[in-house]
Short mmCIF file of C-alpha atoms and ligand atoms in Angstrom, two decimals:
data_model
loop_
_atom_site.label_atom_id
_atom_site.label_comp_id
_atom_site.label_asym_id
_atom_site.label_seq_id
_atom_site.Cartn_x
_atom_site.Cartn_y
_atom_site.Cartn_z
CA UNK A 1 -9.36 -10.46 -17.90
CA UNK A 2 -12.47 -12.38 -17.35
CA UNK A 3 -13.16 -14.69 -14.14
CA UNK A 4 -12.47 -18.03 -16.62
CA UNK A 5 -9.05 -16.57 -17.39
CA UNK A 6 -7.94 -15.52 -13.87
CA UNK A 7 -9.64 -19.04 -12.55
CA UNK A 8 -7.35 -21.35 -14.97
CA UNK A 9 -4.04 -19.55 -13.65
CA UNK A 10 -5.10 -19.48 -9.73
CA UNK A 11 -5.94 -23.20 -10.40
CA UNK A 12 -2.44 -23.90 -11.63
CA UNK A 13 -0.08 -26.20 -9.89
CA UNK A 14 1.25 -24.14 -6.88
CA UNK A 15 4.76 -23.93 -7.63
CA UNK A 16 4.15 -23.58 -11.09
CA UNK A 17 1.88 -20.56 -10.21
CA UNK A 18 4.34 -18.85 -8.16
CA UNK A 19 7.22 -19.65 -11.04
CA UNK A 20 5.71 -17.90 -13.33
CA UNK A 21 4.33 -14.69 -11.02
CA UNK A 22 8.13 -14.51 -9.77
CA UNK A 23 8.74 -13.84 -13.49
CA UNK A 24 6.43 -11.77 -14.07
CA UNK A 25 7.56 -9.83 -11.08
CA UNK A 26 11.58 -9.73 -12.57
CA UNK A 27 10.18 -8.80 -15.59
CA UNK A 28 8.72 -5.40 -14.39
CA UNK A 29 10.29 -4.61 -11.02
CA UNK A 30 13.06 -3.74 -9.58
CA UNK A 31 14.39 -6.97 -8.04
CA UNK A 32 13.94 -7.57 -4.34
CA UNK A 33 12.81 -4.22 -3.62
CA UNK A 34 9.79 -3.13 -1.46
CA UNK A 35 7.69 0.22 -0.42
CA UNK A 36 7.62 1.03 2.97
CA UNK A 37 4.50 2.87 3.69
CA UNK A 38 3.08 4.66 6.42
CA UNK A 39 -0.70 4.55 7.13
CA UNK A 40 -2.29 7.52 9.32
CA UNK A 41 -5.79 7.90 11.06
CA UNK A 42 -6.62 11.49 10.42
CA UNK A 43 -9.97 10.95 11.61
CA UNK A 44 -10.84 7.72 13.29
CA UNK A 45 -13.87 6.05 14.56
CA UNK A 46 -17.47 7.16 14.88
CA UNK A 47 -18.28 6.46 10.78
CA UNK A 48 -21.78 5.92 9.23
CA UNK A 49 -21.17 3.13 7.89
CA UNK A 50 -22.09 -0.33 8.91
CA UNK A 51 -18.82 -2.20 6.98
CA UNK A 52 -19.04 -5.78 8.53
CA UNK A 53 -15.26 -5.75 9.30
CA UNK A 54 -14.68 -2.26 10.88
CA UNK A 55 -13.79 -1.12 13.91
CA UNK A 56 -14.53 2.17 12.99
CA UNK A 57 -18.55 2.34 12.37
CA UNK A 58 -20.59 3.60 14.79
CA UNK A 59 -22.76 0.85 14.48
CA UNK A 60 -20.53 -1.62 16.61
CA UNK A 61 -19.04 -0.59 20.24
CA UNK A 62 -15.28 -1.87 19.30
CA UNK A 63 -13.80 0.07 22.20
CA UNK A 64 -11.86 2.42 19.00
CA UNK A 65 -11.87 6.10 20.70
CA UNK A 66 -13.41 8.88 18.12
CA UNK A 67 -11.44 11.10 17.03
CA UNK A 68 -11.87 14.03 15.52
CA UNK A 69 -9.62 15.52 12.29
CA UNK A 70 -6.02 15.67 12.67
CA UNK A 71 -4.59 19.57 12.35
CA UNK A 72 -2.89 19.94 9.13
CA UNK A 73 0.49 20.40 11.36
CA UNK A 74 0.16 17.69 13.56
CA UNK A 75 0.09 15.83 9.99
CA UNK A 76 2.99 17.03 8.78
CA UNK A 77 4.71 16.22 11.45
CA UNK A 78 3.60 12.46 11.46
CA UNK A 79 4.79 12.89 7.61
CA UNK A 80 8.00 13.83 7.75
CA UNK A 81 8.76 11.17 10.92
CA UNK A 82 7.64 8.35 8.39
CA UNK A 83 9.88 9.92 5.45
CA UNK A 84 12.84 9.88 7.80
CA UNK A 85 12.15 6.20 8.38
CA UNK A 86 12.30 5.14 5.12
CA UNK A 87 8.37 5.33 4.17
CA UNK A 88 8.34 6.62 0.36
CA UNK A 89 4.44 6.54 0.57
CA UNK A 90 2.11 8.08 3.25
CA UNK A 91 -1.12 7.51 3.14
CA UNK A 92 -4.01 9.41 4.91
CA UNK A 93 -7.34 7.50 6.21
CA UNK A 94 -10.65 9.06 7.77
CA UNK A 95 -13.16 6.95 9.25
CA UNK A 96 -16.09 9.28 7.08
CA UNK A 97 -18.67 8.04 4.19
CA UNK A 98 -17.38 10.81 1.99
CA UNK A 99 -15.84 14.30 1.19
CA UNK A 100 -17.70 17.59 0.55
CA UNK A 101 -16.18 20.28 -1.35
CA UNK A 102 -16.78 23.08 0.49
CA UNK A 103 -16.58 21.30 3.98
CA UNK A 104 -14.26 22.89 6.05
CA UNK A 105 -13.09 19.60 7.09
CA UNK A 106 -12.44 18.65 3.72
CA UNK A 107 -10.72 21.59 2.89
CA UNK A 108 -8.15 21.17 6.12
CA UNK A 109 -7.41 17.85 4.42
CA UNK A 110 -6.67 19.60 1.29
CA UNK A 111 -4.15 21.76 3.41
CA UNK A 112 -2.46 18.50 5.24
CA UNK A 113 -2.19 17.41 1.53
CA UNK A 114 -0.44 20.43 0.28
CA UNK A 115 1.72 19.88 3.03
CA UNK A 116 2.44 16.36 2.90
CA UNK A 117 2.92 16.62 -1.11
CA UNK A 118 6.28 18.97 -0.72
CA UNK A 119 7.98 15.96 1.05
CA UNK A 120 8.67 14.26 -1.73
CA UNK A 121 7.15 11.15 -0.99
CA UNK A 122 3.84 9.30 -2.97
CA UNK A 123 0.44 11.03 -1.27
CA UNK A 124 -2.48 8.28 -0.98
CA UNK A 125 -5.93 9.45 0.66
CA UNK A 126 -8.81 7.17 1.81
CA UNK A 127 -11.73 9.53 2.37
CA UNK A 128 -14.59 7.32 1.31
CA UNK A 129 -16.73 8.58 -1.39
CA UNK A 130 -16.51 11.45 -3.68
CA UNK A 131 -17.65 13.27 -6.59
CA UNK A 132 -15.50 14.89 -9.31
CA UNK A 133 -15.08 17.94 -7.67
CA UNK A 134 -13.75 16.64 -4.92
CA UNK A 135 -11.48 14.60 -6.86
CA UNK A 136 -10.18 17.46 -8.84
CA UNK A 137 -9.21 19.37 -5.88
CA UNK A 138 -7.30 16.42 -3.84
CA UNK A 139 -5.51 16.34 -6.98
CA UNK A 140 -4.72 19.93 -7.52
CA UNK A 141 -3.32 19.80 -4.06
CA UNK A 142 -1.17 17.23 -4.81
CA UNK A 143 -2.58 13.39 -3.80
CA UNK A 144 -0.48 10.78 -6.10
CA UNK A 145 -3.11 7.67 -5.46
CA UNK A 146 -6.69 7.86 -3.71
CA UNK A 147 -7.28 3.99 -1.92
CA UNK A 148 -10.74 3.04 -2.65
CA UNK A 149 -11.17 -0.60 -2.15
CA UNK A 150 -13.81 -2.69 -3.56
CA UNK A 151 -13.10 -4.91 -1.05
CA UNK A 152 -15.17 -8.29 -2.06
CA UNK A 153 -16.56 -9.72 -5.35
CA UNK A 154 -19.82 -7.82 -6.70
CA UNK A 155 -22.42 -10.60 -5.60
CA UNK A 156 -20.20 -10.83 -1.73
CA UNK A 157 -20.95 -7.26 -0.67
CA UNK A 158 -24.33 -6.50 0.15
CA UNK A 159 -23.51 -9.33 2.88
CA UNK A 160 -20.85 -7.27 4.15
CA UNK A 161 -22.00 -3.44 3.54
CA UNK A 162 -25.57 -2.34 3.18
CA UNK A 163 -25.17 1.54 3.98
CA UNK A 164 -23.62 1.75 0.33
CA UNK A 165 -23.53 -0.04 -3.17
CA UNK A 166 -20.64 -1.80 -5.27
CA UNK A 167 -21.46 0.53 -7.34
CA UNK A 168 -20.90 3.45 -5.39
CA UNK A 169 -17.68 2.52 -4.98
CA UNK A 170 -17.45 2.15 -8.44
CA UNK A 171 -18.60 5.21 -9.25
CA UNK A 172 -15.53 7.09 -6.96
CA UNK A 173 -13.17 5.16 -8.59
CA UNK A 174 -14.27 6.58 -11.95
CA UNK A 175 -14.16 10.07 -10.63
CA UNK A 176 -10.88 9.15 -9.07
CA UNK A 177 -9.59 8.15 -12.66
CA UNK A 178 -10.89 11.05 -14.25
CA UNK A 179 -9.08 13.40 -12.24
CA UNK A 180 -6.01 11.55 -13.26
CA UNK A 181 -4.74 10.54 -9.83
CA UNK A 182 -3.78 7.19 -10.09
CA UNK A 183 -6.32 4.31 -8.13
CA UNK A 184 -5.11 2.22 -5.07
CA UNK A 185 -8.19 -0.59 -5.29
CA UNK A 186 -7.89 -3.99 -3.78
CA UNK A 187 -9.73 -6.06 -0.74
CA UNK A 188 -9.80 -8.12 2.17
CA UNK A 189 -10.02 -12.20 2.17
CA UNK A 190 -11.33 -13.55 5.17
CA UNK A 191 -14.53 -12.20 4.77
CA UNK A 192 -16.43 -15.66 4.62
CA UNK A 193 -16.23 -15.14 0.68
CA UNK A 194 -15.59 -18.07 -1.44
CA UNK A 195 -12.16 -18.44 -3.58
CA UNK A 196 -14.20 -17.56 -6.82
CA UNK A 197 -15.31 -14.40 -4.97
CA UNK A 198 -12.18 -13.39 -5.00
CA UNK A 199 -11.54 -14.38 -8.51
CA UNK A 200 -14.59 -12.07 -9.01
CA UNK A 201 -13.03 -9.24 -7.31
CA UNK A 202 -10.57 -9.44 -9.09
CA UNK A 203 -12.02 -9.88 -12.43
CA UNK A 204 -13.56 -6.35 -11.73
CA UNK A 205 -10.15 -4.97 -10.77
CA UNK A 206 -7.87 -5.70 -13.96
CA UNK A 207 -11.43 -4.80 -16.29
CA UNK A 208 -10.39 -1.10 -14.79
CA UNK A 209 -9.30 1.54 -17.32
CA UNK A 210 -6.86 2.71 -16.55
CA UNK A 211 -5.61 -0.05 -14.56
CA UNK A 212 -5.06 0.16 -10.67
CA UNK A 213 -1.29 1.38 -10.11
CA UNK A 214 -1.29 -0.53 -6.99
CA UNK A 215 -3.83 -3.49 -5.25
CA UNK A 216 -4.12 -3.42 -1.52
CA UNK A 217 -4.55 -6.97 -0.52
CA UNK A 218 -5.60 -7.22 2.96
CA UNK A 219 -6.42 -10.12 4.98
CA UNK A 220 -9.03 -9.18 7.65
CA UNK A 221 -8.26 -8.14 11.19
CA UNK A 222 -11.06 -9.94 13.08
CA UNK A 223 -11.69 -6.64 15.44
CA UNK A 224 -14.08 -7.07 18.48
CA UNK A 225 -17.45 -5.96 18.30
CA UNK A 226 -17.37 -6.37 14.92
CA UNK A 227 -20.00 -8.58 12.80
CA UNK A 228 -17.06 -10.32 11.50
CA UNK A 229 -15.22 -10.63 14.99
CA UNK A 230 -14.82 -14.70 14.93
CA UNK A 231 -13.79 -15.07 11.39
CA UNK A 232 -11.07 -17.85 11.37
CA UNK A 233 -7.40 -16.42 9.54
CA UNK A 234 -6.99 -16.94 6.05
CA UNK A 235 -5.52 -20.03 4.59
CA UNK A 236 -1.42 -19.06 3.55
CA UNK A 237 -1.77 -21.05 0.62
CA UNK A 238 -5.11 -19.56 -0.93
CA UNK A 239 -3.47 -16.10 -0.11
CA UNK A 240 0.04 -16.82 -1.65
CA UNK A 241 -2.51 -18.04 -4.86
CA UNK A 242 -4.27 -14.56 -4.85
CA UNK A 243 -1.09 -12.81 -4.64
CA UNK A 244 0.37 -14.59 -7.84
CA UNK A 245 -2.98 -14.47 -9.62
CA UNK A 246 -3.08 -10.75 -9.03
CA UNK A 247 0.95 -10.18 -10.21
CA UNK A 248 0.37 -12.07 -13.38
CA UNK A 249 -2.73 -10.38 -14.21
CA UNK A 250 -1.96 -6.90 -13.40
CA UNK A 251 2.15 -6.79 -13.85
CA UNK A 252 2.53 -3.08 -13.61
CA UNK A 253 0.74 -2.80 -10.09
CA UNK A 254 2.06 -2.60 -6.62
CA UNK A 255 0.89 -5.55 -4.69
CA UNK A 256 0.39 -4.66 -1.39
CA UNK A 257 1.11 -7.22 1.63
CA UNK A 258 -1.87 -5.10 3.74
CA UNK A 259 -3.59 -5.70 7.25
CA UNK A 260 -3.46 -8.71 8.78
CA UNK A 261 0.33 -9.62 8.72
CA UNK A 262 0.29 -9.78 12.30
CA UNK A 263 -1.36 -13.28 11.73
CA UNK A 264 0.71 -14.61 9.15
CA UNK A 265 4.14 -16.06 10.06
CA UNK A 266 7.51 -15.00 8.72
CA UNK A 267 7.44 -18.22 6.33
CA UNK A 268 3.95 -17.13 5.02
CA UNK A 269 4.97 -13.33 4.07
CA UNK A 270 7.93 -14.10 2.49
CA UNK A 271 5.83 -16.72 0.27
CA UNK A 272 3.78 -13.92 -0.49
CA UNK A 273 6.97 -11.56 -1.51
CA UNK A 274 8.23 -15.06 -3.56
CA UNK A 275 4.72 -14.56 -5.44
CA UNK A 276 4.75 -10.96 -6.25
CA UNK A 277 4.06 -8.76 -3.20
CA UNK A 278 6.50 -5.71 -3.46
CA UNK A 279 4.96 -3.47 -0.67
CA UNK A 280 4.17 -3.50 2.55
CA UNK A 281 2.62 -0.89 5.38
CA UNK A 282 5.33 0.35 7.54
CA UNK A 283 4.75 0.56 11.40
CA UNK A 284 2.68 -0.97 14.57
CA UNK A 285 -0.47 0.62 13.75
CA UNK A 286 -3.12 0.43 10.44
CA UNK A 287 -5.33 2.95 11.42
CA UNK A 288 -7.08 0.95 14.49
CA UNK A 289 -5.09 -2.48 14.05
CA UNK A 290 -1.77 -4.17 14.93
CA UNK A 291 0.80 -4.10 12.33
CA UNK A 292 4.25 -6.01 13.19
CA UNK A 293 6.56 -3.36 14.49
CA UNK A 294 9.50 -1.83 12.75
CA UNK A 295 12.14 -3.79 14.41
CA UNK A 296 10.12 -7.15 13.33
CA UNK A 297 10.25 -5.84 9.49
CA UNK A 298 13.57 -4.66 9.85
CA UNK A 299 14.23 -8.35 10.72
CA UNK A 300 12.31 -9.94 7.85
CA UNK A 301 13.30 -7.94 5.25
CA UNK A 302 17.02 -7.89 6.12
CA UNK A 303 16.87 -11.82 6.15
CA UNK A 304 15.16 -12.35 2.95
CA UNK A 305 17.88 -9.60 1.65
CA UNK A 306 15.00 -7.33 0.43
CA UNK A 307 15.65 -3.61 0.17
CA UNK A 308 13.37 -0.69 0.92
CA UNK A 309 12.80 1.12 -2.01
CA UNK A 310 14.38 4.30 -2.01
CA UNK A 311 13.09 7.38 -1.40
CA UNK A 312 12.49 9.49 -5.20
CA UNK A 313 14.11 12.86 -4.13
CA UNK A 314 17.60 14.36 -2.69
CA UNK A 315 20.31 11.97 -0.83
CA UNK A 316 19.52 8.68 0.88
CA UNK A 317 19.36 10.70 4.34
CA UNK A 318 20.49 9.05 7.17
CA UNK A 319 18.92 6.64 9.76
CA UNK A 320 16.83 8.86 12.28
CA UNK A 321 17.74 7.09 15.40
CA UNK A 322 21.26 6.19 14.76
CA UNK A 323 22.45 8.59 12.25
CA UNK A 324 24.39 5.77 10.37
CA UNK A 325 23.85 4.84 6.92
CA UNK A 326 25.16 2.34 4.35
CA UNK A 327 24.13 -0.53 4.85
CA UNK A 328 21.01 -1.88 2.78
CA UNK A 329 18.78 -1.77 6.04
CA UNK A 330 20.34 1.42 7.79
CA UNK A 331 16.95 3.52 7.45
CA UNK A 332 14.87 1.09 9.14
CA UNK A 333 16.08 1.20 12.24
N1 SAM B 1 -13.73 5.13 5.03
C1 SAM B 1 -12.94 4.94 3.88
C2 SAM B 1 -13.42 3.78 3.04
O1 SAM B 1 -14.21 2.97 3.50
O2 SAM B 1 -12.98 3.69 1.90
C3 SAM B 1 -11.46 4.80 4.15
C4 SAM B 1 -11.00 4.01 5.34
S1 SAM B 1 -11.34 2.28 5.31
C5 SAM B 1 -10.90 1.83 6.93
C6 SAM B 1 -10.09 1.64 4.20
C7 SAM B 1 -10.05 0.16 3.95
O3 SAM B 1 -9.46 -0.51 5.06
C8 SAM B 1 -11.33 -0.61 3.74
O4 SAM B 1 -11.86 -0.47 2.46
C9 SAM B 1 -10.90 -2.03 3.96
O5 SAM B 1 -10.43 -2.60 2.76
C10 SAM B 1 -9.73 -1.89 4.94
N2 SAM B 1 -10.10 -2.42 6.26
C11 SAM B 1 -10.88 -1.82 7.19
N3 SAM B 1 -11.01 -2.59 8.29
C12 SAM B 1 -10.30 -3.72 8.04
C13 SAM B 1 -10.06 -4.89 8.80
N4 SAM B 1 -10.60 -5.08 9.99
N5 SAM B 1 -9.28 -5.85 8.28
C14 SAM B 1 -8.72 -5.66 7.03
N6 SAM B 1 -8.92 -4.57 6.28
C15 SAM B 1 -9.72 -3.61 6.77
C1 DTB B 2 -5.95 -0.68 2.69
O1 DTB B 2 -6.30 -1.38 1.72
N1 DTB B 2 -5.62 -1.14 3.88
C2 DTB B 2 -5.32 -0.05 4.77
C3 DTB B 2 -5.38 1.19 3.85
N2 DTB B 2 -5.86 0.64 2.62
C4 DTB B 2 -6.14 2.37 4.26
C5 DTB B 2 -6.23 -0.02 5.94
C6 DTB B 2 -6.19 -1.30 6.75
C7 DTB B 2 -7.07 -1.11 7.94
C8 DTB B 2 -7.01 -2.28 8.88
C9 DTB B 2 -7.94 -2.15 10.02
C10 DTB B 2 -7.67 -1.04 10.98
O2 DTB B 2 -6.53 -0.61 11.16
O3 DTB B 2 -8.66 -0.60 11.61
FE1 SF4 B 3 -16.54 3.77 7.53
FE2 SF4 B 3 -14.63 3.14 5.79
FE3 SF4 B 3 -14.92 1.74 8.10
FE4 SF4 B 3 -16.73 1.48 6.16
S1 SF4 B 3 -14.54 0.90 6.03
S2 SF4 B 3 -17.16 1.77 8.35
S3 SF4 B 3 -16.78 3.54 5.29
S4 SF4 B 3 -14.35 3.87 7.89
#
């Protein structure tokens, strides 16, 4: 779609907008349901990089500890915690430019992937940059999605990221697609970008061949020590108009309700699931951040009646705390 296109339905009158996303939405999805995910730092802090809006570059002293790489079991473990929660996705982040074949480091990832893969659940990765090697081998071993945001519009991010290009990131994603794992791509708003730069974004995310299976949209966590520390929260209204823009224009994707829902209000997020959102990460932690808790989505969800979306293999298994099931929110407690 081109930015005219995508700026004459987010210019729509609101309810009208988020009339016709919610059909869009019925007319592809399973109603009312949502992915639970489960984000894990494998490798955290101590990056490269100087991303404006990270905690984790080594540029800016956040107070984030480093880290170094998770052991493949200590992975697994994490893993199977989240499946038994009711996560159907887990998805692995390291706080690195890019992957080496070759690497040791990379190649204990590929291990925690081969791992993680026999759980049954959908394996993303978010490694940073890589070549087609690489992106043969994380799919060999089993990766479903690798997350590679774009993050702002084209013309936005050289004022947010000077250490590498838009077009690097481009670049992954086409070795990503070549491989034939599928592409998690979105952003953040709350950058200091303009509306139309996220129109723009945007514009270069449903122009992808083959088109993203699911779009990440986060709102940023203002972290301390950060260039972008101060940044005021994003307006509900301009994000609920994203959201709906994004579920018209790319019906088949996940929409994912990313970081920052620790600064929108109950009312706000389930505007957002009104307009398209179906997915959500699962837990109190991102990978540096605050995410609401479990017992605070347990809450929301049950009283919008939304259901996790069941896990893909063997019998709905049983609530790990309280070993009771059957009722639509049993594994989330
Ligand atoms: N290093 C890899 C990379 O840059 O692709 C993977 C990890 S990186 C932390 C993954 C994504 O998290 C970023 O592209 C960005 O979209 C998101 N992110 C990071 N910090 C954020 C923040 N403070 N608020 C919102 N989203 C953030
Ligand atoms: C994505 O788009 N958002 C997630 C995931 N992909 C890797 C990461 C959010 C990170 C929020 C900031 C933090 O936790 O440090
Ligand atoms: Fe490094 Fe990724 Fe953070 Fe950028 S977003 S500083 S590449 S961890």
């Amino acid at each position: 779609m081109t930015y005219t296109q995508l700026k004459a339905i987010y210019d729509t009158p609101f309810f009208d907008l988020i009339t016709r996303s919610r059909a869009t939405y019925l007319a592809h999805w399973k109603e009312n349901e949502v992915q639970l995910c489960t984000l894990l730092s494998i490798k955290t802090g101590g990056c490269s990089e100087d991303c404006g809006y990270c905690a984790q570059s080594a540029r800016y002293t956040t107070g984030v500890q480093r880290e170094s790489l998770m052991t493949p079991e200590a992975i697994e473990e994490v893993a199977v915690r989240a499946r038994a929660n009711g996560s159907t996705r887990f998805c692995m982040g390291a706080a690195w430019k890019g992957v080496k074949s070759g690497d040791p480091r990379f190649e204990s990832v590929l291990e925690s992937v081969r791992r993680v893969a026999q759980l049954g659940m959908e394996v993303c990765v978010t490694l940073g940059q890589l070549g087609e090697t690489e992106a043969h081998e994380l799919k060999k071993a089993g990766v479903t999605a690798y997350n590679h945001n774009i993050d702002t519009s084209p013309e936005h991010y050289p004022s947010i990221v000077t250490t590498h290009t838009f077009q690097d990131r481009l670049d992954t994603i086409g070795h990503v697609q070549k491989s034939g794992m599928s592409v998690c791509c979105g952003g953040i708003i709350g950058l200091g970008e303009t509306e139309d730069d996220r129109l723009k974004m945007l514009e270069v995310l449903t122009n992808f061949s083959p088109a993203p299976e699911s779009v990440p949209i986060n709102c940023l966590m203002p972290m301390p020590g950060t260039p972008l520390e101060d940044q005021a929260p994003v307006d509900i209204f301009q994000l609920v108009r994203l959201i709906a823009t994004t579920r018209i224009a790319l019906p088949k994707a996940k929409v994912r309700l990313s970081a920052g829902r620790t600064r929108l209000s109950q009312e706000g997020q389930a505007m957002c699931f009104f307009a398209g959102a179906n997915s959500i990460f699962y837990g109190d932690k991102l990978l540096t951040a605050a995410n609401p808790g479990k017992d605070a989505d347990h809450q929301l969800l049950a009283a919008l009646d939304l259901k996790p979306q069941m896990p893909f293999t063997g019998e709905h298994s049983p609530c790990a705390e309280t070993q009771e099931c059957g009722t639509k929110m049993a594994c989330l407690t």
